[in-house]
JSON list of C-alpha atoms in Angstrom, two decimals:
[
{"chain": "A", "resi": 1, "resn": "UNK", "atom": "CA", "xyz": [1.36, -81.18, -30.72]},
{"chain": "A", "resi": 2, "resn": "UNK", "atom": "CA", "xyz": [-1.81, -82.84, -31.73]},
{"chain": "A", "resi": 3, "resn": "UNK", "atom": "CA", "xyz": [-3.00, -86.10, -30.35]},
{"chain": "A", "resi": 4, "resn": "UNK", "atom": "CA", "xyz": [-4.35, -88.02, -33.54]},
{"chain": "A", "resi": 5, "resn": "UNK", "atom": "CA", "xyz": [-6.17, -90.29, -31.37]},
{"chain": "A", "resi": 6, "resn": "UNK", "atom": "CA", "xyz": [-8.14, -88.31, -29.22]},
{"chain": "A", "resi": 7, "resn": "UNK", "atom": "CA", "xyz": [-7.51, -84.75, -30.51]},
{"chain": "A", "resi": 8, "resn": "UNK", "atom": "CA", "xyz": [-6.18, -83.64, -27.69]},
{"chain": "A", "resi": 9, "resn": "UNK", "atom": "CA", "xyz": [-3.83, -80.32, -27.83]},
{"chain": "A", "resi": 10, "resn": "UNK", "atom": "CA", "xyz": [-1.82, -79.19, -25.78]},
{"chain": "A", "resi": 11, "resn": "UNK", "atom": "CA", "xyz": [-1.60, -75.78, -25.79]},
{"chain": "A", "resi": 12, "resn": "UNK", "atom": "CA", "xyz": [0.50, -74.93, -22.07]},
{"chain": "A", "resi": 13, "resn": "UNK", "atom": "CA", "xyz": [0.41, -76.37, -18.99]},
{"chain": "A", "resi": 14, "resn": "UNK", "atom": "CA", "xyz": [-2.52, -74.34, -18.02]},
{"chain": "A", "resi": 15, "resn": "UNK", "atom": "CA", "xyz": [-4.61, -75.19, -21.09]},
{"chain": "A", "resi": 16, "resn": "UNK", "atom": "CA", "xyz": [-4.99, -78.34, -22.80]},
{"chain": "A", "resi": 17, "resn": "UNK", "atom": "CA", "xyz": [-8.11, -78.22, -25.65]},
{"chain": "A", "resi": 18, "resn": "UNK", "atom": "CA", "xyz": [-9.64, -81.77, -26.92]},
{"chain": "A", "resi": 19, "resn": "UNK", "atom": "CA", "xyz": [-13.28, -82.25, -28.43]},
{"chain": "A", "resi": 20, "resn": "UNK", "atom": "CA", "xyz": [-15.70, -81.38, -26.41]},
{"chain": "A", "resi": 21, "resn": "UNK", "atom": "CA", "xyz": [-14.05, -78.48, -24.81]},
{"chain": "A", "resi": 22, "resn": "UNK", "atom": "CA", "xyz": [-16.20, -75.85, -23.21]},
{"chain": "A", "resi": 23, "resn": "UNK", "atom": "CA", "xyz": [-16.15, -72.30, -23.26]},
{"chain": "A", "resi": 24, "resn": "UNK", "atom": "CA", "xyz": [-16.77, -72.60, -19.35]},
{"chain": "A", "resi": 25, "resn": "UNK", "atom": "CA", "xyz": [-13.79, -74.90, -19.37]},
{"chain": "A", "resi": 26, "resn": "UNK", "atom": "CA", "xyz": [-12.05, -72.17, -20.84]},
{"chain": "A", "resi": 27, "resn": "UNK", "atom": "CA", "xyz": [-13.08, -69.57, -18.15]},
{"chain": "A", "resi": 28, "resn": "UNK", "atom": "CA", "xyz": [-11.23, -71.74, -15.55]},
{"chain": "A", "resi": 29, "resn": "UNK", "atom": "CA", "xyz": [-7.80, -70.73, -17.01]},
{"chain": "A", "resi": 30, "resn": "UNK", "atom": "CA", "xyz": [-5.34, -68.23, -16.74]},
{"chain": "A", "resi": 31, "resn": "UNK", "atom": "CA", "xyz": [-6.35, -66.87, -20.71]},
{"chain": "A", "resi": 32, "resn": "UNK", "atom": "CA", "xyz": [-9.63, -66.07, -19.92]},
{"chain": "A", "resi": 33, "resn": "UNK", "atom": "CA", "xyz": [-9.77, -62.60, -19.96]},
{"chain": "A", "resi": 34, "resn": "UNK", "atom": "CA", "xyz": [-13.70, -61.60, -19.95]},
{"chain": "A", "resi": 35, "resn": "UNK", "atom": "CA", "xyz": [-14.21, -62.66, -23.31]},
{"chain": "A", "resi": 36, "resn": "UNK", "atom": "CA", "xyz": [-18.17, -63.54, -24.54]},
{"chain": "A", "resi": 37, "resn": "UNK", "atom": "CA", "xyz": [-17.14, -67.02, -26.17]},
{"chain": "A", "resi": 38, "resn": "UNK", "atom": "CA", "xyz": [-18.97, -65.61, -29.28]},
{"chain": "A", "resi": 39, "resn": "UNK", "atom": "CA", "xyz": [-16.34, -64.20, -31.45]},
{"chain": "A", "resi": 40, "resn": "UNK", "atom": "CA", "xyz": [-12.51, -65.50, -32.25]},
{"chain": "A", "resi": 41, "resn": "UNK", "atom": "CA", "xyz": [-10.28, -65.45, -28.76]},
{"chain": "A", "resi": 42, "resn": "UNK", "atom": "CA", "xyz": [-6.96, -65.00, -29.38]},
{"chain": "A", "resi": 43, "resn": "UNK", "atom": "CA", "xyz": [-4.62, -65.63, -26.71]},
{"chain": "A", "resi": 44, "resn": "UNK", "atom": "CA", "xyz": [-2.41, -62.77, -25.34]},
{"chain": "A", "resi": 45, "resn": "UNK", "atom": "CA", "xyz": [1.15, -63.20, -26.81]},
{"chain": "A", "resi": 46, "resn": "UNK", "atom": "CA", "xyz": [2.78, -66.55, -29.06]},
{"chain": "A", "resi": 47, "resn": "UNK", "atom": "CA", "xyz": [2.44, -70.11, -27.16]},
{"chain": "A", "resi": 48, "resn": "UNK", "atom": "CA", "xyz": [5.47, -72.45, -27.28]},
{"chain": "A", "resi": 49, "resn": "UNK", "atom": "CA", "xyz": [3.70, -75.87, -28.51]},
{"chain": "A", "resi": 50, "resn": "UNK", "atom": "CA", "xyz": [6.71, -78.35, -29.18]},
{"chain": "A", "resi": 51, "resn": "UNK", "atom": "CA", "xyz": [9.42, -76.20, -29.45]},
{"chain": "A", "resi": 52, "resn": "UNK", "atom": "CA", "xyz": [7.73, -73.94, -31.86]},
{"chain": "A", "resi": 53, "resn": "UNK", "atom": "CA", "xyz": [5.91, -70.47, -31.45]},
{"chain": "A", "resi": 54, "resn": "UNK", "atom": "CA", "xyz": [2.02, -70.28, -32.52]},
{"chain": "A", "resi": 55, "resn": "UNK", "atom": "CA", "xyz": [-0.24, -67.16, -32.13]},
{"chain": "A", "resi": 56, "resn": "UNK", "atom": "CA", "xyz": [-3.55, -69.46, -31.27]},
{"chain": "A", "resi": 57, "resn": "UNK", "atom": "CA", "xyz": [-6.98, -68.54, -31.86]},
{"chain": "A", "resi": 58, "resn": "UNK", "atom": "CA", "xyz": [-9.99, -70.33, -30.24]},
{"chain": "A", "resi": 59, "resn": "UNK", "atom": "CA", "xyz": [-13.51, -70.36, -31.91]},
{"chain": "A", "resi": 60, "resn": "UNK", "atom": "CA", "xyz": [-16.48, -71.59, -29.77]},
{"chain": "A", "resi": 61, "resn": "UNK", "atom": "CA", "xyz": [-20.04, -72.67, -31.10]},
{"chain": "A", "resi": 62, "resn": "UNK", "atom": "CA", "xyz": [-22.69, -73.29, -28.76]},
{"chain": "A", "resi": 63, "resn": "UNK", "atom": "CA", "xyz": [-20.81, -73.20, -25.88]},
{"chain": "A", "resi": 64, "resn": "UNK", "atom": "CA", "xyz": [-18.11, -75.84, -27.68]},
{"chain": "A", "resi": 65, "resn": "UNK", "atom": "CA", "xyz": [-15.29, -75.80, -29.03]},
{"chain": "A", "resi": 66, "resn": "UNK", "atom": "CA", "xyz": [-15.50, -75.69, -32.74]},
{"chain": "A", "resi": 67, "resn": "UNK", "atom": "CA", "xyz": [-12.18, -74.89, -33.78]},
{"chain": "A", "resi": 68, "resn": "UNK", "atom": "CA", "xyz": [-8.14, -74.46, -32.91]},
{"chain": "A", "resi": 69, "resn": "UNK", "atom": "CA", "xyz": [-6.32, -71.88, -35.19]},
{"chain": "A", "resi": 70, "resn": "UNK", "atom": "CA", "xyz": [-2.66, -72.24, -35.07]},
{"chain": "A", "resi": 71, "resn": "UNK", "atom": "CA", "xyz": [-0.13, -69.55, -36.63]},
{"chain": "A", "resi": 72, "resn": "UNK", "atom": "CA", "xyz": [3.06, -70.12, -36.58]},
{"chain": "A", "resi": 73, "resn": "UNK", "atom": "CA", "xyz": [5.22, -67.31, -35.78]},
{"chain": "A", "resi": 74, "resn": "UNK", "atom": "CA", "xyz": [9.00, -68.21, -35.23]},
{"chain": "A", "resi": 75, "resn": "UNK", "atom": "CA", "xyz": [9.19, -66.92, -39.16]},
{"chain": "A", "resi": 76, "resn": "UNK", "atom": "CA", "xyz": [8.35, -63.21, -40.05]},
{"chain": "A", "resi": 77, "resn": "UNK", "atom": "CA", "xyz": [6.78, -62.70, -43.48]},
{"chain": "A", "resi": 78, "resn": "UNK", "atom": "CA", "xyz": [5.38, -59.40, -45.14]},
{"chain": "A", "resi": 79, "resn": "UNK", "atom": "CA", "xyz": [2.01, -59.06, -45.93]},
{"chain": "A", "resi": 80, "resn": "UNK", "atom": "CA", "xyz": [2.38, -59.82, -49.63]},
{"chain": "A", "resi": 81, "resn": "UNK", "atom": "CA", "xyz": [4.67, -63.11, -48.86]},
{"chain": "A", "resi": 82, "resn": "UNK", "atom": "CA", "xyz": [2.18, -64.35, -46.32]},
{"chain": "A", "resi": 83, "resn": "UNK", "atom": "CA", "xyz": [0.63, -67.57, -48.37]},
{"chain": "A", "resi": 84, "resn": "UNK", "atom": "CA", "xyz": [4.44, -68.65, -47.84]},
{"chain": "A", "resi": 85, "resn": "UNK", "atom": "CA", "xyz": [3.11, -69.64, -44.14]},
{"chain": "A", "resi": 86, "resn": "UNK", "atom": "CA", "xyz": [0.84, -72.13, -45.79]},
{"chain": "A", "resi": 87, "resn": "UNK", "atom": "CA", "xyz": [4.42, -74.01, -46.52]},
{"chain": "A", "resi": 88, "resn": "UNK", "atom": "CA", "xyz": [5.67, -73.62, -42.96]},
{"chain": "A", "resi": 89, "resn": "UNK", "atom": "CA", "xyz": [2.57, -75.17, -42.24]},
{"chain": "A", "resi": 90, "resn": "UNK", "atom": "CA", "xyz": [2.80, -77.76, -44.54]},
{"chain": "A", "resi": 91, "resn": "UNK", "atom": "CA", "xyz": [5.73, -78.72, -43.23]},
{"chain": "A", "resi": 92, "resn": "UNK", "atom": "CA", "xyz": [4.90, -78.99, -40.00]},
{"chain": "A", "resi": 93, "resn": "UNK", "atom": "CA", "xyz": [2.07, -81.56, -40.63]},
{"chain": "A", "resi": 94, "resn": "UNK", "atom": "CA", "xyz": [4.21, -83.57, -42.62]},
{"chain": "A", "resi": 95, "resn": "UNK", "atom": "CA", "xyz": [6.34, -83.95, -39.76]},
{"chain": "A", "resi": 96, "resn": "UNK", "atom": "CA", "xyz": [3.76, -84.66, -37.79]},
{"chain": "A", "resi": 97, "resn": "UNK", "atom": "CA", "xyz": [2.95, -87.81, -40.41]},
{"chain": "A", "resi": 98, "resn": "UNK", "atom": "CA", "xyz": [-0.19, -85.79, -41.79]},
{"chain": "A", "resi": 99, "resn": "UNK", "atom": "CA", "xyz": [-1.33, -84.75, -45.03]},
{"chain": "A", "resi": 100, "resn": "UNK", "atom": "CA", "xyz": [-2.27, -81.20, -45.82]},
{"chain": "A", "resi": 101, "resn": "UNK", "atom": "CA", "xyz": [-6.05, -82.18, -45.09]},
{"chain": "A", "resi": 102, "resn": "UNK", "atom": "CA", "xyz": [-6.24, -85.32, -42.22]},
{"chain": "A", "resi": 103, "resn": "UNK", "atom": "CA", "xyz": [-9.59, -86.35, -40.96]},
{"chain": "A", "resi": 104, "resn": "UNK", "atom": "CA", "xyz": [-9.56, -88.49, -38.07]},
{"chain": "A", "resi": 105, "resn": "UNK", "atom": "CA", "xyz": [-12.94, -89.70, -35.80]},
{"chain": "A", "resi": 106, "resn": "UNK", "atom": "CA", "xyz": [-13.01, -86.71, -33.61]},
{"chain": "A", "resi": 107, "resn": "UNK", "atom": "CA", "xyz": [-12.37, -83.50, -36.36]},
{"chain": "A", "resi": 108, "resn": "UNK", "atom": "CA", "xyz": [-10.06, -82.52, -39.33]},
{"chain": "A", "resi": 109, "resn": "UNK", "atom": "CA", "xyz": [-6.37, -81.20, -39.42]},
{"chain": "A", "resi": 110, "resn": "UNK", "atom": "CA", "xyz": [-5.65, -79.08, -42.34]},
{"chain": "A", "resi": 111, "resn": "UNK", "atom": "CA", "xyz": [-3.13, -76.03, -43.02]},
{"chain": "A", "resi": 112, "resn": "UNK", "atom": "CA", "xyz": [-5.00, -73.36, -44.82]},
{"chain": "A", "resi": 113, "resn": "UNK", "atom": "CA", "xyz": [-4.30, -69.75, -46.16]},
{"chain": "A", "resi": 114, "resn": "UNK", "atom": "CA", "xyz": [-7.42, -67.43, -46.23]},
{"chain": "A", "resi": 115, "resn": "UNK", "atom": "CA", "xyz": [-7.13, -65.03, -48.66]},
{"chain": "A", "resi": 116, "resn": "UNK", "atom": "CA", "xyz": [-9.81, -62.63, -47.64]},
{"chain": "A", "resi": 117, "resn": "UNK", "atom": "CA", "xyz": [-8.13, -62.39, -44.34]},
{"chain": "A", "resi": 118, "resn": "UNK", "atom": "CA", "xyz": [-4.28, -63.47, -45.66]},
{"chain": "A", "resi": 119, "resn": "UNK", "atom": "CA", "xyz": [-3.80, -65.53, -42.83]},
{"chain": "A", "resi": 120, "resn": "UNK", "atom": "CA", "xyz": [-2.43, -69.03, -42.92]},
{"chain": "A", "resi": 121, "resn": "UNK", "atom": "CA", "xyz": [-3.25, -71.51, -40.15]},
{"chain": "A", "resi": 122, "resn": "UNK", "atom": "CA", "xyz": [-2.71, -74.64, -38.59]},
{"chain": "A", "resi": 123, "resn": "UNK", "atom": "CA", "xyz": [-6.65, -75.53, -38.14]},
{"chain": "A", "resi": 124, "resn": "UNK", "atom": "CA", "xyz": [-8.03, -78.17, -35.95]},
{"chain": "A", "resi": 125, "resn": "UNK", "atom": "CA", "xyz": [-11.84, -78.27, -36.43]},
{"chain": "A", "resi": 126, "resn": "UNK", "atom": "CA", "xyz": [-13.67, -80.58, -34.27]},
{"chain": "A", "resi": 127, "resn": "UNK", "atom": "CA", "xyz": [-16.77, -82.84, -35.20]},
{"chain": "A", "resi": 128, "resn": "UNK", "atom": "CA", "xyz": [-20.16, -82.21, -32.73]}
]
């Protein structure tokens, strides 16, 4: 899923994100869809990224990519048990041979639950 040497992810075989993406990198691809590269883009439908399904979210800064948000969505939880996706989560970074917070040279790796928004996320932020 995520290459912990470069960063690299690969989200289908259309779109592959790394750091230093650009949003006009992103407007060469099948997702684009007219969006302003301001606010969150959140790809149309779930993405199958190693076997699993992940609603993904892209957040650009400065024409950058800033951040990958990864849900994973091959479990269906009510809104109240929601912070149980943090676990999911957690377990898929351990498998991955990560902690629940990994920095590397090129951004952090972290699963996260928000509770303003009660979302929990796979998050990939990447350093400028």
């Amino acid at each position: 899923m995520i290459n912990m040497h470069n960063g690299t992810v690969v989200i289908s075989k259309e779109l592959t994100v790394f750091p230093g993406f650009t949003f006009e990198q992103f407007r060469r691809t099948r997702f684009y869809k007219n969006q302003d590269g301001v606010g969150v883009i959140l790809l149309d439908g779930a993405q199958m990224i190693d076997g699993r399904n992940y609603y993904v979210s892209l957040f650009f800064r400065e024409g950058s990519l800033y951040m990958l948000s990864l849900v994973c969505c091959d479990w269906r939880f009510s809104e109240i048990d929601e912070k149980k996706r943090e676990s999911v989560h957690d377990q898929i970074l351990k498998e991955l041979g990560l902690e629940k917070y990994t920095e590397f040279c090129w951004g952090t790796v972290s699963s996260d639950y928000d509770c303003r928004g009660n979302v929990s996320s796979i998050d990939v932020v990447y350093f400028h």
